[in-house]
Coordinates of C-alpha atoms in Angstrom, one line a residue:
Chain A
X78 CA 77.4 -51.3 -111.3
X79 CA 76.3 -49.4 -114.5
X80 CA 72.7 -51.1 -115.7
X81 CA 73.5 -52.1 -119.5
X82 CA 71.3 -49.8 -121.6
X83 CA 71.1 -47.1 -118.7
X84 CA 73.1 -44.1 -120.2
X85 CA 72.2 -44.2 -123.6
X86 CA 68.6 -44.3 -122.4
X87 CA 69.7 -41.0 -120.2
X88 CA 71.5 -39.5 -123.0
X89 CA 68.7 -39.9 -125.8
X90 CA 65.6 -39.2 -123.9
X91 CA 66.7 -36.5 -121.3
X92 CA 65.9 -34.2 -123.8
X93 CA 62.0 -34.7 -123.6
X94 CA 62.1 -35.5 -120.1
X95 CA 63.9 -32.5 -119.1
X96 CA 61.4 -30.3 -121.3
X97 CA 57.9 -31.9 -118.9
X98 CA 60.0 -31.1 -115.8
X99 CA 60.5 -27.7 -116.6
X100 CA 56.6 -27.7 -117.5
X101 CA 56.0 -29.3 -114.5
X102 CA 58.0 -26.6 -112.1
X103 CA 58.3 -23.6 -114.5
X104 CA 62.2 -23.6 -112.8
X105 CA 65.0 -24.7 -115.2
X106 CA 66.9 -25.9 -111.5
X107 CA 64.6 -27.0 -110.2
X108 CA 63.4 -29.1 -113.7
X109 CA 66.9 -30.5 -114.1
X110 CA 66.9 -31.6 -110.0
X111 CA 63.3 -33.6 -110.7
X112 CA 64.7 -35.1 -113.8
X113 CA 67.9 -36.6 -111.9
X114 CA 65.8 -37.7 -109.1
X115 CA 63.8 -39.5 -111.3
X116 CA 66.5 -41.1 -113.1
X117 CA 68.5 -42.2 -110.0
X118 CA 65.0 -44.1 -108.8
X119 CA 64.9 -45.6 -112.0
X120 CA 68.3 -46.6 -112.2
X121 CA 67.4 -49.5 -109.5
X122 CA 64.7 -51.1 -111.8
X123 CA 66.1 -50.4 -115.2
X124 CA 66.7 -54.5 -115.9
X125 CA 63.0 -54.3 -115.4
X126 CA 61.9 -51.9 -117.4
X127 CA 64.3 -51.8 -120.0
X128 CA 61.9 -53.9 -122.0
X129 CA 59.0 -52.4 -121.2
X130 CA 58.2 -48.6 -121.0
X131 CA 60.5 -46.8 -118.9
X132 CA 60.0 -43.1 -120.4
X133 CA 56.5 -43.8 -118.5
X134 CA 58.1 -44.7 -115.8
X135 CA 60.2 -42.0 -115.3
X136 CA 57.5 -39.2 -116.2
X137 CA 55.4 -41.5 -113.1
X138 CA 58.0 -40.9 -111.2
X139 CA 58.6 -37.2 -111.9
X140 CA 54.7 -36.7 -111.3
X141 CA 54.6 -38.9 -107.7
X142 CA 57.9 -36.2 -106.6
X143 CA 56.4 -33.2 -108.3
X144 CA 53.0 -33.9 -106.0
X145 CA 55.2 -34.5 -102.5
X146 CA 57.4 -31.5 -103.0
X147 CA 53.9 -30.0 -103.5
X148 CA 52.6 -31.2 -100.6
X149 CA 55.7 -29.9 -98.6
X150 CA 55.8 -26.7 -100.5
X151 CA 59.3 -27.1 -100.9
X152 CA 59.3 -24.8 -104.3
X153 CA 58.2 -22.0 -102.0
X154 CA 55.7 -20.8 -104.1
X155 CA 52.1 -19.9 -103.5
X156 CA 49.5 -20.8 -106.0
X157 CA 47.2 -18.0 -106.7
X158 CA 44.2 -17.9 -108.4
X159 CA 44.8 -14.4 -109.7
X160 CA 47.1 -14.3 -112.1
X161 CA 49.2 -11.5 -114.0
X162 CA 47.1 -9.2 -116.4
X163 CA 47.1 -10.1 -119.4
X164 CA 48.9 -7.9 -122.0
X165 CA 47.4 -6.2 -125.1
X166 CA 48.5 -8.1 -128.5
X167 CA 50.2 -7.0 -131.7
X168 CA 53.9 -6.5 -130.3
X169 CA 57.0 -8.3 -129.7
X170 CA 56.7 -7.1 -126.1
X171 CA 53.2 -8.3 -126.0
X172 CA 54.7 -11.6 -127.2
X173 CA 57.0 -11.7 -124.2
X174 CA 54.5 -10.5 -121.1
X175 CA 52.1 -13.2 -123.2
X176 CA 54.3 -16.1 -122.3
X177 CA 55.1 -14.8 -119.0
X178 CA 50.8 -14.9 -118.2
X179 CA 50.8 -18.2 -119.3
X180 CA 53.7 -19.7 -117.2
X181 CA 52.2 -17.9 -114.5
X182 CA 48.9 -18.9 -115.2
X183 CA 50.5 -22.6 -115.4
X184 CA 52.3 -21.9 -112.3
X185 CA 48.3 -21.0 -110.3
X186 CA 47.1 -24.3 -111.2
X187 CA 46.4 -26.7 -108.5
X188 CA 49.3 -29.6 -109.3
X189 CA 46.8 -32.3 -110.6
X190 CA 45.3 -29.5 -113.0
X191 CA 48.7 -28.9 -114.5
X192 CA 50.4 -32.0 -114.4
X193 CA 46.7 -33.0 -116.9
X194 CA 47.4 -30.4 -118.9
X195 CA 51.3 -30.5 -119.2
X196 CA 50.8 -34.5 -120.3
X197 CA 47.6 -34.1 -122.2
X198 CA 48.5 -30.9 -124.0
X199 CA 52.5 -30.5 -123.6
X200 CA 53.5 -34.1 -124.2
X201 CA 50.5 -34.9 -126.4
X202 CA 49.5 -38.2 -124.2
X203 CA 46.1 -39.8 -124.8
X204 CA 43.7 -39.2 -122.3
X205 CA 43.9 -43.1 -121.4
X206 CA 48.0 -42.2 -120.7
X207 CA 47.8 -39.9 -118.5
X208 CA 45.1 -41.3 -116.5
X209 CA 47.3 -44.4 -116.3
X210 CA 49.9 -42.7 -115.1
X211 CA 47.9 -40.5 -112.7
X212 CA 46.6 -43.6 -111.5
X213 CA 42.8 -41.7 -112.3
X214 CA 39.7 -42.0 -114.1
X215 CA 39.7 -41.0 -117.9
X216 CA 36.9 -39.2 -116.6
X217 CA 39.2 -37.4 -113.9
X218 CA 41.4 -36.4 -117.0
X219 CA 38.7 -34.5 -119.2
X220 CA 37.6 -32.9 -116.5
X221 CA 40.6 -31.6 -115.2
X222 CA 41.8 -31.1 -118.4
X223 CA 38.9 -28.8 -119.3
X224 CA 39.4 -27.1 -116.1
X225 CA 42.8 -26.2 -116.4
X226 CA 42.5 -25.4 -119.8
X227 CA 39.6 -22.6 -119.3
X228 CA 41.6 -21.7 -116.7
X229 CA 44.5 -20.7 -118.9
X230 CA 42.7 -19.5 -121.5
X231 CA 40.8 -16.7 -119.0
X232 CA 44.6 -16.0 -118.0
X233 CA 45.1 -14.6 -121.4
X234 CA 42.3 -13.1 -122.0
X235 CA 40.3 -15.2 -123.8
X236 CA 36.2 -15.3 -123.9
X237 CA 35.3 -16.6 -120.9
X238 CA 31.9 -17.5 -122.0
X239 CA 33.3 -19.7 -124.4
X240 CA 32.6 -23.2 -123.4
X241 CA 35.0 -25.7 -122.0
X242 CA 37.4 -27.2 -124.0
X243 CA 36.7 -31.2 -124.3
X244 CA 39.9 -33.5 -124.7
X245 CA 38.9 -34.7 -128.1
X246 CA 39.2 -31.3 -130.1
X247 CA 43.3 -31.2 -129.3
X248 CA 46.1 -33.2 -129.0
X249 CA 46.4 -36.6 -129.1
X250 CA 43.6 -39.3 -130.1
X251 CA 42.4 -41.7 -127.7
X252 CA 44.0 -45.0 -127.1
X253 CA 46.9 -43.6 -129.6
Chain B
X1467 CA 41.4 -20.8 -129.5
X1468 CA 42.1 -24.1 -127.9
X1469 CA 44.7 -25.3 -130.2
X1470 CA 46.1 -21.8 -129.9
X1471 CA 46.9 -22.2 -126.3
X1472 CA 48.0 -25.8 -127.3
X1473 CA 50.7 -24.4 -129.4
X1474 CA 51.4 -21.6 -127.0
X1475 CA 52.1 -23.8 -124.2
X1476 CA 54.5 -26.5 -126.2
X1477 CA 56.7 -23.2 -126.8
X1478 CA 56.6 -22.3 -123.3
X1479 CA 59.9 -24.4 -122.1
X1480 CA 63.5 -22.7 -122.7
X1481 CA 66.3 -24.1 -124.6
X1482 CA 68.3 -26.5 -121.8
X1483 CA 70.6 -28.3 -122.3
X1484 CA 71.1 -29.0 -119.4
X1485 CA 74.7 -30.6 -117.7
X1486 CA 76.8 -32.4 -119.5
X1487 CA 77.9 -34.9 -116.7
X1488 CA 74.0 -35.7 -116.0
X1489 CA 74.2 -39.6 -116.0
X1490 CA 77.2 -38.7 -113.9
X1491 CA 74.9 -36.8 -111.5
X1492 CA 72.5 -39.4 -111.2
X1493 CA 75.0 -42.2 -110.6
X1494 CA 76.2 -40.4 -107.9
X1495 CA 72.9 -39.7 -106.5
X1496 CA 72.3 -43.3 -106.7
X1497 CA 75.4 -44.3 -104.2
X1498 CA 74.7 -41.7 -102.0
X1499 CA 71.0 -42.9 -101.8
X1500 CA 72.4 -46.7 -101.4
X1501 CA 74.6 -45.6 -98.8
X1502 CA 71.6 -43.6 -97.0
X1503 CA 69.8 -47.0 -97.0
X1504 CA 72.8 -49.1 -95.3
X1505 CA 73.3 -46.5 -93.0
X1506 CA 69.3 -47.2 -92.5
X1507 CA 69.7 -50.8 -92.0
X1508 CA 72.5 -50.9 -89.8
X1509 CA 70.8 -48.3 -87.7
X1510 CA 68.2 -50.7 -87.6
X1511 CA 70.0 -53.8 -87.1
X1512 CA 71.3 -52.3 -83.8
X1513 CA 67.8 -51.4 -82.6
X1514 CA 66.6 -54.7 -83.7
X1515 CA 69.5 -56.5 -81.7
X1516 CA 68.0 -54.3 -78.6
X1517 CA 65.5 -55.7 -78.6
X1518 CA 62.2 -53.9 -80.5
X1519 CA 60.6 -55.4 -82.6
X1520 CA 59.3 -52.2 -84.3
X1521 CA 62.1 -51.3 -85.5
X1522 CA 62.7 -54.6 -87.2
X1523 CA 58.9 -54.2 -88.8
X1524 CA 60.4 -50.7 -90.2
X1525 CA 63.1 -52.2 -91.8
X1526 CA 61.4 -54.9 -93.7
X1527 CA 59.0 -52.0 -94.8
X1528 CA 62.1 -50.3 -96.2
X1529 CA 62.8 -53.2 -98.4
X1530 CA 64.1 -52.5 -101.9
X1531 CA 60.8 -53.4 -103.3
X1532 CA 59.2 -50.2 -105.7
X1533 CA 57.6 -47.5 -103.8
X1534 CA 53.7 -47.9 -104.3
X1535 CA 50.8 -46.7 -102.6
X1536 CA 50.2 -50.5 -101.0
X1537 CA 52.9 -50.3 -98.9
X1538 CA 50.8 -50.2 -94.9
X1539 CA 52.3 -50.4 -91.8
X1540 CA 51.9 -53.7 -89.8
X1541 CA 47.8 -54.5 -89.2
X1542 CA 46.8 -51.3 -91.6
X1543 CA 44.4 -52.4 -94.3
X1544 CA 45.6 -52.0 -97.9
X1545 CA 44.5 -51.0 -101.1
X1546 CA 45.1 -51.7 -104.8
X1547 CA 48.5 -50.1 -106.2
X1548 CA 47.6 -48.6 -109.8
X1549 CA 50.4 -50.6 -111.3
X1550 CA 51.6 -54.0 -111.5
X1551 CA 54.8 -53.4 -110.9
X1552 CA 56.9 -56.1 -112.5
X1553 CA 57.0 -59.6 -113.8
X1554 CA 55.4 -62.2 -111.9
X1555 CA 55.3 -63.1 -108.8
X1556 CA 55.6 -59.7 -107.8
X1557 CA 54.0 -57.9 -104.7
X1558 CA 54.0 -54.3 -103.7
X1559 CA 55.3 -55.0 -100.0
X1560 CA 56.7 -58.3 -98.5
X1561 CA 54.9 -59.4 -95.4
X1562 CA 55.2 -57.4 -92.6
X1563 CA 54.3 -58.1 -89.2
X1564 CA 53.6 -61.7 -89.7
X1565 CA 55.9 -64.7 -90.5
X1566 CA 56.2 -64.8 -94.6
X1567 CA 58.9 -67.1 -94.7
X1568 CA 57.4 -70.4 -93.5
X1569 CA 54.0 -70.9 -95.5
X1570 CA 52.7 -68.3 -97.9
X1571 CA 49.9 -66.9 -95.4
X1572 CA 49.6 -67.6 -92.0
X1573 CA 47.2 -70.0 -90.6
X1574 CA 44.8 -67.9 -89.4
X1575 CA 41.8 -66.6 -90.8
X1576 CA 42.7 -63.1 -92.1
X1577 CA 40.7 -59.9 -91.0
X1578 CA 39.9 -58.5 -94.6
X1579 CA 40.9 -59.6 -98.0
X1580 CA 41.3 -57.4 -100.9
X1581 CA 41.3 -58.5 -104.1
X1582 CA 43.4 -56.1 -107.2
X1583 CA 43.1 -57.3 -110.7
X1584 CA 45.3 -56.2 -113.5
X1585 CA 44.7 -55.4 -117.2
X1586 CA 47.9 -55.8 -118.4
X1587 CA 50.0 -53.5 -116.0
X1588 CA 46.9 -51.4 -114.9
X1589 CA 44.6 -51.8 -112.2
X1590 CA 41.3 -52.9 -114.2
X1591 CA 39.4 -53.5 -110.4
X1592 CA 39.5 -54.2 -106.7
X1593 CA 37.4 -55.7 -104.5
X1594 CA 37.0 -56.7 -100.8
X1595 CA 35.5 -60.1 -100.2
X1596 CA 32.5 -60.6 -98.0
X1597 CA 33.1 -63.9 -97.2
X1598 CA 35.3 -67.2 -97.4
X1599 CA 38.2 -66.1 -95.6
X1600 CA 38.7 -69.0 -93.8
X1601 CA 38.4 -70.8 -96.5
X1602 CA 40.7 -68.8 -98.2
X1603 CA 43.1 -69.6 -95.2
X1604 CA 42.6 -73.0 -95.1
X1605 CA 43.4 -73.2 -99.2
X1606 CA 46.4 -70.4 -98.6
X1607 CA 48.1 -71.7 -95.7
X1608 CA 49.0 -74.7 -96.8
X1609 CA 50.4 -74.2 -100.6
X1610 CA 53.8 -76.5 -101.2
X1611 CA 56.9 -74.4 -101.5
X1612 CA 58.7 -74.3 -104.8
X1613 CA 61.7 -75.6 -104.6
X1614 CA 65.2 -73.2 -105.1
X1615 CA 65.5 -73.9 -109.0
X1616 CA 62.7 -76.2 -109.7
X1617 CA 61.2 -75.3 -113.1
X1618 CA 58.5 -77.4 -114.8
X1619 CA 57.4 -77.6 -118.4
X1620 CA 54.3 -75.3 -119.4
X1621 CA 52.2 -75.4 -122.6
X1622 CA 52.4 -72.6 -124.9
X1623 CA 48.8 -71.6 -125.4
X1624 CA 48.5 -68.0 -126.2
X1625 CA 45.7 -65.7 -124.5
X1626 CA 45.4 -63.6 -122.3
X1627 CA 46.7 -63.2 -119.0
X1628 CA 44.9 -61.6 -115.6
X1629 CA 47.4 -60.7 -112.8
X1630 CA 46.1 -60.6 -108.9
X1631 CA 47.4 -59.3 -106.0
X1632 CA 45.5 -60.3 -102.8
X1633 CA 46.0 -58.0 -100.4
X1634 CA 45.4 -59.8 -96.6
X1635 CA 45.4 -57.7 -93.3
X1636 CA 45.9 -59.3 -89.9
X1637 CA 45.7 -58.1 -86.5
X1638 CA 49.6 -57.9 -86.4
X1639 CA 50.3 -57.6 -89.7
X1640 CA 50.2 -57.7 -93.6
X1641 CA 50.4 -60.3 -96.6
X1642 CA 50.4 -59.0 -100.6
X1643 CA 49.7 -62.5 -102.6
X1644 CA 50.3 -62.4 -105.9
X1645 CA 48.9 -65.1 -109.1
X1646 CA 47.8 -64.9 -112.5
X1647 CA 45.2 -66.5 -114.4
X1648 CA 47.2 -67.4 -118.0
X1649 CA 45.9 -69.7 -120.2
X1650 CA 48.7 -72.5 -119.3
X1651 CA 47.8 -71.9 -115.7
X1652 CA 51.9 -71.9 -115.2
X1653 CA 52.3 -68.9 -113.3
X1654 CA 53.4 -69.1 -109.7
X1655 CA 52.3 -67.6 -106.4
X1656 CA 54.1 -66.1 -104.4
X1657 CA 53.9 -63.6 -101.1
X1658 CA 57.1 -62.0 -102.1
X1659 CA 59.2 -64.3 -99.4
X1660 CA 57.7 -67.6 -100.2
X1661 CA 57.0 -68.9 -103.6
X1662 CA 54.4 -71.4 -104.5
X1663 CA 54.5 -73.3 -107.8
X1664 CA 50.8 -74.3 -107.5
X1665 CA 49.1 -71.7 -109.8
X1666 CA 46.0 -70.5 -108.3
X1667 CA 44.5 -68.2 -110.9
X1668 CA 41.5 -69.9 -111.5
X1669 CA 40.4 -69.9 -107.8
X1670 CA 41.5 -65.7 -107.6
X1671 CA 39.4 -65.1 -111.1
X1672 CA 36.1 -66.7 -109.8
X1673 CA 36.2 -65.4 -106.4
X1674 CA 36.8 -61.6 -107.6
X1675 CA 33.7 -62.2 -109.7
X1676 CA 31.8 -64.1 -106.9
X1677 CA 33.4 -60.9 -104.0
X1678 CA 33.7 -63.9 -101.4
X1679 CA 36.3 -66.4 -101.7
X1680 CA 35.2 -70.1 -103.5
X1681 CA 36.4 -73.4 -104.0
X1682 CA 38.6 -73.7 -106.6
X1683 CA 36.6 -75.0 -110.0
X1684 CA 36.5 -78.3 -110.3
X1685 CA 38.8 -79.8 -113.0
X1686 CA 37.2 -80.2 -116.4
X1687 CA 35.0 -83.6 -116.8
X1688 CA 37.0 -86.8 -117.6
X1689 CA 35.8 -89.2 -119.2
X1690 CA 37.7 -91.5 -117.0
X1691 CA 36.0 -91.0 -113.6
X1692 CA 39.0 -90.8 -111.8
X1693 CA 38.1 -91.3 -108.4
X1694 CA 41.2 -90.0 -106.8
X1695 CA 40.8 -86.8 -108.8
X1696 CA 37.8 -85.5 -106.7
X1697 CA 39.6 -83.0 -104.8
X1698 CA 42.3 -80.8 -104.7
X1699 CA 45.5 -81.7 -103.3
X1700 CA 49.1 -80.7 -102.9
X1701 CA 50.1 -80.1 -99.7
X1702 CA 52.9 -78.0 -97.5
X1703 CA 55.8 -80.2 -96.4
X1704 CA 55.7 -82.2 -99.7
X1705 CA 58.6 -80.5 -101.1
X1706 CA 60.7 -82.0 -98.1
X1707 CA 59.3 -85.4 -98.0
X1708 CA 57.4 -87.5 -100.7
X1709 CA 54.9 -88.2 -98.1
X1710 CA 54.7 -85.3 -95.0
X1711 CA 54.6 -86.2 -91.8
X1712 CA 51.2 -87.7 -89.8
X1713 CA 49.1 -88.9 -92.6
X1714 CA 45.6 -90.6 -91.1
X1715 CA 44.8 -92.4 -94.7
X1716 CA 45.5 -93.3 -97.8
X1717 CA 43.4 -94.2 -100.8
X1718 CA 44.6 -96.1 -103.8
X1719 CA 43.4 -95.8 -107.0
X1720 CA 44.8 -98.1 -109.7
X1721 CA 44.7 -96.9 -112.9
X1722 CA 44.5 -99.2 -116.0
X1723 CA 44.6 -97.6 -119.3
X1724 CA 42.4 -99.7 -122.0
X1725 CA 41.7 -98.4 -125.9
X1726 CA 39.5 -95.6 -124.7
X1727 CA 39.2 -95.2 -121.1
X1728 CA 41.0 -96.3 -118.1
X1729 CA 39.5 -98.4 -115.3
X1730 CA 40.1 -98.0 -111.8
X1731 CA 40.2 -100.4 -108.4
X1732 CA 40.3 -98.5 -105.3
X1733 CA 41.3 -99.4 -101.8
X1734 CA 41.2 -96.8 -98.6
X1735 CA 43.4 -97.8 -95.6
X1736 CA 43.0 -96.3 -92.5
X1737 CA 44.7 -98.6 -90.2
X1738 CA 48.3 -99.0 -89.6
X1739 CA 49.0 -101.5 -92.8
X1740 CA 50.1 -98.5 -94.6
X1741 CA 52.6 -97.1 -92.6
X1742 CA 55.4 -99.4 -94.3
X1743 CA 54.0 -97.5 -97.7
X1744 CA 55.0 -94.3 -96.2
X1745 CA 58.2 -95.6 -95.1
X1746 CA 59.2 -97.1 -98.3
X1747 CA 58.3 -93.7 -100.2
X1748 CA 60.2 -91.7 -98.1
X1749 CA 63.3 -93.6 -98.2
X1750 CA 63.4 -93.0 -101.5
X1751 CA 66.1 -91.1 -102.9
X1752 CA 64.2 -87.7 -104.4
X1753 CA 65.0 -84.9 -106.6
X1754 CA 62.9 -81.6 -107.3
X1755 CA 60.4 -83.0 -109.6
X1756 CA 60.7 -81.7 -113.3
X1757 CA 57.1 -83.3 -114.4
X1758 CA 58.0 -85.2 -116.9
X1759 CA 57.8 -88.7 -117.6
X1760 CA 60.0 -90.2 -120.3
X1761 CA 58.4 -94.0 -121.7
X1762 CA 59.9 -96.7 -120.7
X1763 CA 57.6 -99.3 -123.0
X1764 CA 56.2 -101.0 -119.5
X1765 CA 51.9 -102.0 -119.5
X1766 CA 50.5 -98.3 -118.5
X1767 CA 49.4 -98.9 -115.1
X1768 CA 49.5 -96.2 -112.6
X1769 CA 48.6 -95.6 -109.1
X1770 CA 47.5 -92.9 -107.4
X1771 CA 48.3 -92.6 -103.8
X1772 CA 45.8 -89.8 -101.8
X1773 CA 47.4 -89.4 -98.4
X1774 CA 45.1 -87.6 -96.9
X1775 CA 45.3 -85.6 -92.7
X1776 CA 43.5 -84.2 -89.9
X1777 CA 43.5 -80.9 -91.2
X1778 CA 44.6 -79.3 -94.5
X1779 CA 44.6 -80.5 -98.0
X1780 CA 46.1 -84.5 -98.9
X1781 CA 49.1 -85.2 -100.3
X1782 CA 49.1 -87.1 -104.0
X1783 CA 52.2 -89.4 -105.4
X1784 CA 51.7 -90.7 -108.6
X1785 CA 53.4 -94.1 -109.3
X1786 CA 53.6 -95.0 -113.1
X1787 CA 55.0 -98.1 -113.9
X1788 CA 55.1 -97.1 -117.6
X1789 CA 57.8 -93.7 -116.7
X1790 CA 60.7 -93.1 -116.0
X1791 CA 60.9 -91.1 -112.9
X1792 CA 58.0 -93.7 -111.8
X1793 CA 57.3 -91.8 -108.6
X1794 CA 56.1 -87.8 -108.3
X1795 CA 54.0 -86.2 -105.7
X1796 CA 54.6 -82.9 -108.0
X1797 CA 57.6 -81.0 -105.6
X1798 CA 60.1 -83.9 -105.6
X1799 CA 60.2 -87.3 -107.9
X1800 CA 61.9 -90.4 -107.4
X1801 CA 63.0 -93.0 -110.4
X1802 CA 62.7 -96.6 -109.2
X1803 CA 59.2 -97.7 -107.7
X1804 CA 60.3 -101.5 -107.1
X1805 CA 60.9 -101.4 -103.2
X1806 CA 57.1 -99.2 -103.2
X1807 CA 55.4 -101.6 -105.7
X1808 CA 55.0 -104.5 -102.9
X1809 CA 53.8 -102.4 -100.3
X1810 CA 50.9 -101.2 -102.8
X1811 CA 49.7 -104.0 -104.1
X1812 CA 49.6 -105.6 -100.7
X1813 CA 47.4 -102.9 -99.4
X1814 CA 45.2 -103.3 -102.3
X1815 CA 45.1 -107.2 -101.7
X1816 CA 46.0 -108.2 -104.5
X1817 CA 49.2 -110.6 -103.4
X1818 CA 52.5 -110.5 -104.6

């Protein structure tokens, strides 16, 4: 039987959700098979969480797959901690091969490091959010977030000696 | 720099749109999944009818509780899930390994006790007590049941509200309790299988702080002196019978209610002379008591009946002559007291 509520929260937040799977797997299939499985594992505690906060519950749920199919390696890909050179700016093809070091850069992070920076940066969460929903430390977050930041910022070419990036300079505020 | 990578990152995703049919999709994964799992239980089912017990310890781990990280395997120590997952009671896991269904822990003194406590729906701490567990046992095991239905008034104070999940490990098995220390001390506790209404929140709260398990704190000061308020009570088996089976006392306290304070003659019987009491309150007629007490203008006398037992907590009934239902031992509640009243005041010599 249908849960009361369940499909209009499918059709108006898929959207969003769709958009931090795709960050999460850089794969638009693969982005729209983690979305349904986290909907159909939702579906049996919707009465629940209707009420409550189940957008969370379904990026929790995204995150806790995301981590076994990395785990399993079932994306078949190999995180590297080289990554793509970067290209020179100033064109619309430098524009392109730009985006392309970035998602590959994104793709090289260990999965922690990018599911901090896809929810602390991408979907603008507090720091207290995602470390809620990673079940971590807000300390675990900053650093992690600093990590994978300076991690994509040397993928593009940036100053390396510039210092890590905190939390607080970007995104959202604390507690928000 | 930072906020450039910020803003190159939130235009990284593609425009999807993704199928049209998706709720569709997900239904459909939802049935197959559901199918999966009775396919699962009736493969089970016939393992368990030949006979191993294993597989009927899998199955009952399989439940259709939320997946969580507190889910163990029968005897395997556990630790906090991150989340409360859900209204109260609620436990990660229902008991596995060990009987849940006939008292809310077993009676046996547990191998470790974890303790998780809950800010809201996240884990705020966790910690394992270093003593007390037999204790904890003994004040555990012998929790009334709540009755199928049975609901009792609560006060509506507003504050704040701790949730705990006490994670016990046996030898062969596991037990998630769940309680809640909120401000009308209504919340009930529960193992997932069997459900308490005795809130013990208070008790949880001060033996996290303490890291053994305590005594429950003793009620607030009354003026009164009530001497058959000294110790805690409620006891298993009360929800069946207004006075369980195998009692080895009782003590009387009459209650007389004056301007200000209430005074109190109290009478403890040991022998056989108050066997025809126990009689006479269980051949009451009972419902599941509802805690209320409507006036009936009668003189506000009360007595308080402490059966007490070789082992585990005693048993209270509260006759008031003055209420209507005049008889509750806080599970089940009778309305007429006139066949117990003679039986009372005989025992507590004074005639009639």
């Amino acid at each position: 039987m249908e849960p009361e509520g369940f499909r209009e929260f499918v059709a108006a937040r898929s959207p969003a959700l769709l958009r931090t799977a795709w960050m999460l797997t850089g794969d638009t299939q693969l982005a729209e098979d983690l979305l349904q499985t986290a909907l159909a594992r939702t579906w049996p505690h919707w009465l629940r969480l209707r009420d409550g906060q189940p957008e969370a519950y379904v990026r929790r749920v995204m995150l806790r797959v995301t981590g076994s199919w990395w785990r399993r390696r079932w994306r078949g890909e190999t995180p590297t901690a080289a990554v793509p050179e970067a290209a020179a700016s100033g064109d619309a093809f430098a524009a392109v091969d730009e985006r392309a070091v970035l998602l590959a850069a994104l793709g090289g992070l260990p999965n922690r490091q990018r599911q901090v920076v896809v929810l602390r940066y991408y979907d603008d969460l507090s720091e207290r959010q995602v470390a809620d929903l990673l079940g971590c430390s807000v300390g675990a977050v900053k650093s992690q977030a600093a990590r994978g930041l300076a991690k994509l910022r040397a993928a593009l070419g940036a100053d390396a000696d510039e210092p890590p990036v905190g939390v607080e300079d970007v995104g959202a505020e604390e507690g928000r | 720099m930072s906020e450039d990578i910020v803003r190159r990152l939130r235009a990284l995703p593609p425009e999807m749109a993704g199928p049209g049919d998706r709720f569709d999709r997900v239904r459909a994964r939802v049935l197959r999944r559901r199918r999966m799992v009775i396919a699962a239980a009736a493969a089970v089912t016939v393992v368990a009818a030949l006979g191993v017990p294993v597989g009927l310890a899998l199955a009952r781990g399989g439940s259709d509780l939320p997946p969580g990280p507190a889910v163990a395997r029968p005897g395997e120590a556990l630790s906090c899930p991150r989340m409360f997952g859900g209204p109260q009671p609620w436990v990660p896991q229902r008991p596995t390994g060990v009987d849940g269904r006939s008292r809310l822990v077993p009676q046996q003194q547990p191998r470790r006790a974890l303790v998780c406590a809950f800010a809201g729906q996240h884990l705020s701490g966790e910690r394992v007590l270093s003593g007390g567990l037999d204790r904890l046992a003994e004040d555990l095991t012998w929790l009334p049941r709540k009755l199928p239905g049975q609901s009792h008034p609560c006060t509506l104070i507003g504050g704040p509200q701790t949730d705990y999940l006490i994670g016990l490990t046996y030898p062969d098995g596991t037990v998630w309790v769940s309680a809640a220390q909120d401000p009308n001390a209504c919340v009930d506790t529960s193992n997932g299988e069997f459900t308490s209404q005795v809130n013990i929140g208070r008790q949880v709260a001060a033996s996290y702080a303490a890291g053994a398990w305590v005594p429950a704190p003793a009620p607030p000061p009354s003026s009164d002196r009530d001497p058959c308020q000294q110790e805690p009570f409620g006891r298993l088996g009360q929800e069946t019978a207004m006075v369980p089976p195998d009692p080895v006392s009782v003590k009387i306290c009459k209650g007389t209610a004056g301007r200000t304070t209430t005074s109190f003659d109290t009478r403890t019987a040991t022998d056989d002379g108050y066997r025809d009491l126990v009689d006479a309150l269980n051949a009451l007629p009972t419902r599941p008591s509802t805690w209320s007490c409507q006036d009936n203008g009668r003189q506000p006398v009360f007595y308080e009946l402490m059966f007490r037992y070789a082992a585990g907590p005693p048993v209270r009934v509260l006759v008031r002559l003055d209420c209507t239902p005049a008889i509750d031992n806080t599970s089940l509640e009778a309305q007429d007291a006139s066949t117990v009243l003679p039986e009372i005041t005989r025992l507590l010599g004074t005639g009639s």
